[in-house]
């Protein structure tokens, strides 16, 4: 099939996935428009990380997984990465003994050409000036927020069309998280990179996302624009345990 599945950039339907120990996702339906920041909210253990692993080909899946009208390869993370999907896993996955710049270079592994790689390193430093100052430092010696910047910067090195961020705020102070989300928003606006932002911190995430979906025990139980979800205080309380406004 060609074309775009009704204009939906990422199309997930009846997605089932899990582990040997048991199924975690029970028929997830999710549509993400190109250029959107899509938040996936939900409590610990809901299956948010599993959903990102399913998208990027790390685990066995059943159901529809389509990007820009083409089926995503199953169980072949490198092939998914080559299609422009970059995954920033939980816990960041930076290489602590390597320098900031070496970590960024690792993100360019799907691409060739020294000049373009150098230009992309500069582009990442443009978004994260502090990383330029720390370019020769071991990533492991940076603050948590800076390490998250390295992880996101490394993902940007592949010039992704879709970036999957798994709880980037984990362990960061609210102000640091806010700064990070601002940069993600800037990247999204300047490069039209589609972003799936998995978070437990609903309040702050809803400030930056365009749309949000709440995942509970492997099912999407609520979807709407970030504005709608923020404005509906009862909904926010019921599903997210937050008071809004
Ligand atoms: N590698 C794994 N092997 C087996 N079970 C797992 C694995 N990773 C997660 N799980 C289980 O899957 C469920 C959902 O986990 P996860 O996707 O990490 O949720 P979330 O990211 O929303 O906190 C949990 O019950 C968790 O114990
Ligand atoms: Mg998780």
Coordinates of C-alpha atoms and ligand atoms in Angstrom, one line a residue:
X1 CA 0.0 0.0 0.0
X2 CA 1.2 3.5 -0.7
X3 CA 0.1 6.8 0.6
X4 CA -0.3 8.1 4.1
X5 CA -3.1 6.3 6.0
X6 CA -5.4 9.3 6.1
X7 CA -2.5 11.7 6.6
X8 CA -1.5 10.0 9.8
X9 CA 2.3 10.0 10.0
X10 CA 2.6 7.2 12.6
X11 CA -0.2 4.8 12.6
X12 CA -0.5 2.2 15.4
X13 CA -3.5 -0.1 15.5
X14 CA -4.5 -3.1 17.6
X15 CA -0.9 -3.3 18.8
X16 CA -0.1 -6.2 21.1
X17 CA 3.3 -6.6 22.6
X18 CA 5.1 -7.9 25.7
X19 CA 7.7 -10.2 27.0
X20 CA 8.2 -13.9 27.7
X21 CA 6.7 -13.2 31.1
X22 CA 3.5 -11.9 29.7
X23 CA 1.7 -9.5 27.4
X24 CA 1.9 -5.8 28.3
X25 CA 0.2 -3.9 25.5
X26 CA -3.4 -5.1 24.8
X27 CA -4.5 -3.5 21.5
X28 CA -3.1 0.0 21.5
X29 CA -4.5 2.4 18.9
X30 CA -2.5 5.6 18.3
X31 CA -2.2 8.1 15.5
X32 CA 0.5 10.7 15.4
X33 CA 0.5 13.6 12.9
X34 CA 3.7 14.7 11.3
X35 CA 5.4 17.6 13.2
X36 CA 3.5 17.0 16.4
X37 CA 4.7 16.6 19.9
X38 CA 2.7 13.6 21.2
X39 CA 2.8 12.9 24.9
X40 CA 2.2 9.4 26.3
X41 CA 1.3 9.8 29.9
X42 CA 0.5 7.2 32.5
X43 CA 1.5 5.6 35.7
X44 CA 4.5 3.4 36.4
X45 CA 4.1 0.0 34.8
X46 CA 1.5 1.1 32.3
X47 CA 3.6 0.0 29.4
X48 CA 5.0 3.3 28.1
X49 CA 8.5 2.0 27.7
X50 CA 7.2 -1.2 26.2
X51 CA 5.3 0.9 23.6
X52 CA 8.5 2.7 22.6
X53 CA 10.4 -0.6 22.4
X54 CA 7.6 -2.0 20.1
X55 CA 7.8 1.1 17.9
X56 CA 11.6 0.8 17.4
X57 CA 11.6 -2.9 16.7
X58 CA 13.2 -4.1 19.9
X59 CA 10.4 -6.6 20.9
X60 CA 8.0 -8.9 19.2
X61 CA 4.7 -7.2 18.2
X62 CA 1.3 -8.0 16.6
X63 CA -0.9 -5.4 14.9
X64 CA -0.4 -2.4 12.6
X65 CA 2.8 -0.3 12.9
X66 CA 3.1 2.2 10.0
X67 CA 5.3 5.2 9.4
X68 CA 4.5 7.6 6.6
X69 CA 2.4 4.9 4.9
X70 CA 5.0 2.1 5.1
X71 CA 5.1 -0.9 7.5
X72 CA 7.8 -0.5 10.1
X73 CA 10.3 -3.4 10.1
X74 CA 9.7 -5.9 13.0
X75 CA 12.5 -7.0 15.3
X76 CA 15.1 -5.0 13.3
X77 CA 16.0 -2.0 15.3
X78 CA 18.7 -0.9 12.9
X79 CA 16.3 -1.0 10.0
X80 CA 13.8 1.1 12.0
X81 CA 16.6 3.6 12.8
X82 CA 17.5 3.9 9.1
X83 CA 13.9 4.9 8.4
X84 CA 14.4 7.9 10.7
X85 CA 13.2 6.7 14.1
X86 CA 15.6 7.7 16.9
X87 CA 15.1 6.2 20.4
X88 CA 16.3 7.9 23.5
X89 CA 15.8 5.1 26.0
X90 CA 15.0 5.3 29.7
X91 CA 18.1 6.0 31.6
X92 CA 19.6 7.8 28.6
X93 CA 22.0 5.2 27.3
X94 CA 25.0 7.5 27.0
X95 CA 28.5 6.0 27.1
X96 CA 29.9 7.3 30.3
X97 CA 33.7 6.9 29.6
X98 CA 33.4 8.5 26.1
X99 CA 33.5 12.2 25.6
X100 CA 30.4 14.3 24.8
X101 CA 31.6 14.6 21.2
X102 CA 32.3 10.9 20.9
X103 CA 28.8 10.2 22.1
X104 CA 27.4 12.5 19.5
X105 CA 29.5 10.8 16.7
X106 CA 28.0 7.5 17.7
X107 CA 24.6 8.9 16.8
X108 CA 25.7 9.4 13.2
X109 CA 26.4 5.7 12.6
X110 CA 23.6 5.4 10.1
X111 CA 25.0 8.1 7.9
X112 CA 28.2 8.8 6.0
X113 CA 30.2 11.9 5.1
X114 CA 32.5 13.8 7.4
X115 CA 31.4 17.2 6.4
X116 CA 27.7 16.5 7.1
X117 CA 28.6 14.9 10.4
X118 CA 30.6 17.9 11.4
X119 CA 27.8 20.2 10.4
X120 CA 25.4 18.1 12.5
X121 CA 27.6 18.2 15.5
X122 CA 27.6 22.0 15.2
X123 CA 23.8 21.9 14.8
X124 CA 23.5 19.9 18.0
X125 CA 25.8 22.4 19.8
X126 CA 23.6 25.2 18.5
X127 CA 20.7 23.6 20.5
X128 CA 22.8 22.7 23.5
X129 CA 25.6 25.3 23.8
X130 CA 26.7 23.8 27.2
X131 CA 27.6 20.6 25.4
X132 CA 30.0 22.5 23.2
X133 CA 31.8 23.8 26.3
X134 CA 31.9 20.2 27.6
X135 CA 32.7 18.5 24.3
X136 CA 36.0 16.9 25.5
X137 CA 34.6 15.8 28.9
X138 CA 33.6 12.3 29.7
X139 CA 29.8 12.1 29.4
X140 CA 29.7 10.3 32.8
X141 CA 31.1 13.4 34.5
X142 CA 28.2 15.6 33.4
X143 CA 25.1 16.6 35.4
X144 CA 21.9 14.5 34.9
X145 CA 20.4 17.3 32.7
X146 CA 23.5 17.5 30.6
X147 CA 23.6 13.8 30.1
X148 CA 20.1 13.9 28.9
X149 CA 21.1 16.6 26.5
X150 CA 23.9 14.3 25.2
X151 CA 21.3 11.5 24.7
X152 CA 18.9 13.8 22.8
X153 CA 21.8 15.3 20.9
X154 CA 23.0 11.9 19.9
X155 CA 19.5 11.0 18.6
X156 CA 19.5 14.3 16.6
X157 CA 22.7 13.3 14.9
X158 CA 20.8 10.8 12.8
X159 CA 18.4 13.6 11.6
X160 CA 15.4 11.6 12.7
X161 CA 11.9 12.2 11.4
X162 CA 10.5 10.7 14.6
X163 CA 12.2 10.9 18.0
X164 CA 11.1 8.7 20.9
X165 CA 11.9 10.2 24.3
X166 CA 11.5 7.9 27.3
X167 CA 11.0 9.9 30.5
X168 CA 13.7 12.5 29.9
X169 CA 12.7 14.3 33.1
X170 CA 13.6 11.3 35.3
X171 CA 15.8 12.5 38.2
X172 CA 16.0 16.0 36.9
X173 CA 15.0 19.2 38.8
X174 CA 11.8 20.9 37.4
X175 CA 13.7 23.8 36.1
X176 CA 16.2 21.6 34.2
X177 CA 13.3 19.6 32.8
X178 CA 11.6 22.8 31.6
X179 CA 14.8 23.9 29.9
X180 CA 15.1 20.5 28.2
X181 CA 11.5 20.5 27.0
X182 CA 12.0 24.0 25.6
X183 CA 14.9 22.8 23.5
X184 CA 12.9 19.8 22.3
X185 CA 10.1 22.2 21.3
X186 CA 12.6 24.3 19.4
X187 CA 13.9 21.3 17.5
X188 CA 10.3 20.3 16.8
X189 CA 9.5 23.7 15.4
X190 CA 12.7 24.3 13.5
X191 CA 13.1 20.8 11.9
X192 CA 9.4 19.6 12.1
X193 CA 10.7 16.5 13.8
X194 CA 7.8 14.5 15.2
X195 CA 8.3 13.7 18.9
X196 CA 6.7 11.1 21.1
X197 CA 7.4 12.1 24.7
X198 CA 6.8 9.5 27.3
X199 CA 6.4 11.1 30.8
X200 CA 4.9 10.6 34.2
X201 CA 5.2 14.3 34.9
X202 CA 1.8 15.2 33.3
X203 CA 1.6 18.8 34.4
X204 CA 4.8 20.0 32.7
X205 CA 4.5 17.7 29.7
X206 CA 1.0 19.1 28.8
X207 CA 2.5 22.6 28.5
X208 CA 4.8 21.4 25.7
X209 CA 2.8 18.7 23.9
X210 CA 0.3 19.2 21.2
X211 CA -1.7 16.1 21.9
X212 CA -1.6 13.6 24.8
X213 CA -2.7 10.0 25.3
X214 CA -3.0 8.3 28.6
X215 CA -1.9 4.7 28.8
X216 CA -3.1 2.5 31.6
X217 CA -2.3 -1.2 32.0
X218 CA -1.5 -1.5 28.3
X219 CA -4.5 0.4 26.8
X220 CA -5.0 3.9 25.8
X221 CA -7.8 5.2 28.0
X222 CA -7.9 8.9 27.1
X223 CA -6.7 10.9 24.1
X224 CA -7.1 14.6 23.3
X225 CA -5.3 17.8 22.6
X226 CA -3.0 18.9 25.5
X227 CA -5.3 21.9 25.9
X228 CA -8.4 19.7 26.2
X229 CA -6.8 17.5 28.8
X230 CA -5.5 20.4 30.8
X231 CA -8.8 22.3 30.7
X232 CA -10.8 19.3 31.9
X233 CA -9.8 19.3 35.5
X234 CA -11.9 16.3 36.4
X235 CA -10.4 14.2 33.7
X236 CA -6.9 15.3 34.7
X237 CA -7.6 14.3 38.3
X238 CA -9.2 11.0 37.4
X239 CA -6.6 9.8 35.0
X240 CA -3.4 11.7 35.9
X241 CA -3.8 12.4 39.6
X242 CA -3.0 16.0 39.1
X243 CA -4.9 19.2 39.8
X244 CA -4.6 21.6 36.9
X245 CA -4.5 25.4 37.0
Ligands
LIG1 N1 12.3 -6.6 29.9 C1 11.2 -7.0 30.5 N2 10.9 -8.3 30.7 C2 9.7 -8.6 31.3 N3 8.8 -7.8 31.7 C3 9.0 -6.5 31.6 C4 10.2 -6.0 30.9 N4 10.2 -4.6 30.9 C5 9.0 -4.3 31.4 N5 8.3 -5.4 31.9 C6 7.0 -5.4 32.5 O1 6.1 -4.7 31.6 C7 5.1 -3.9 32.3 C8 5.2 -2.5 31.7 O2 6.5 -2.0 31.9 P1 7.0 -0.7 31.2 O3 6.7 -0.7 29.8 O4 8.4 -0.5 31.6 O5 6.0 0.5 31.9 P2 6.3 2.0 32.1 O6 7.3 2.5 31.2 O7 4.9 2.6 31.7 O8 6.6 2.2 33.5 C9 5.5 -4.0 33.8 O9 4.7 -4.9 34.4 C10 7.0 -4.5 33.7 O10 7.3 -5.2 34.9
LIG2 MG1 9.1 3.4 31.5

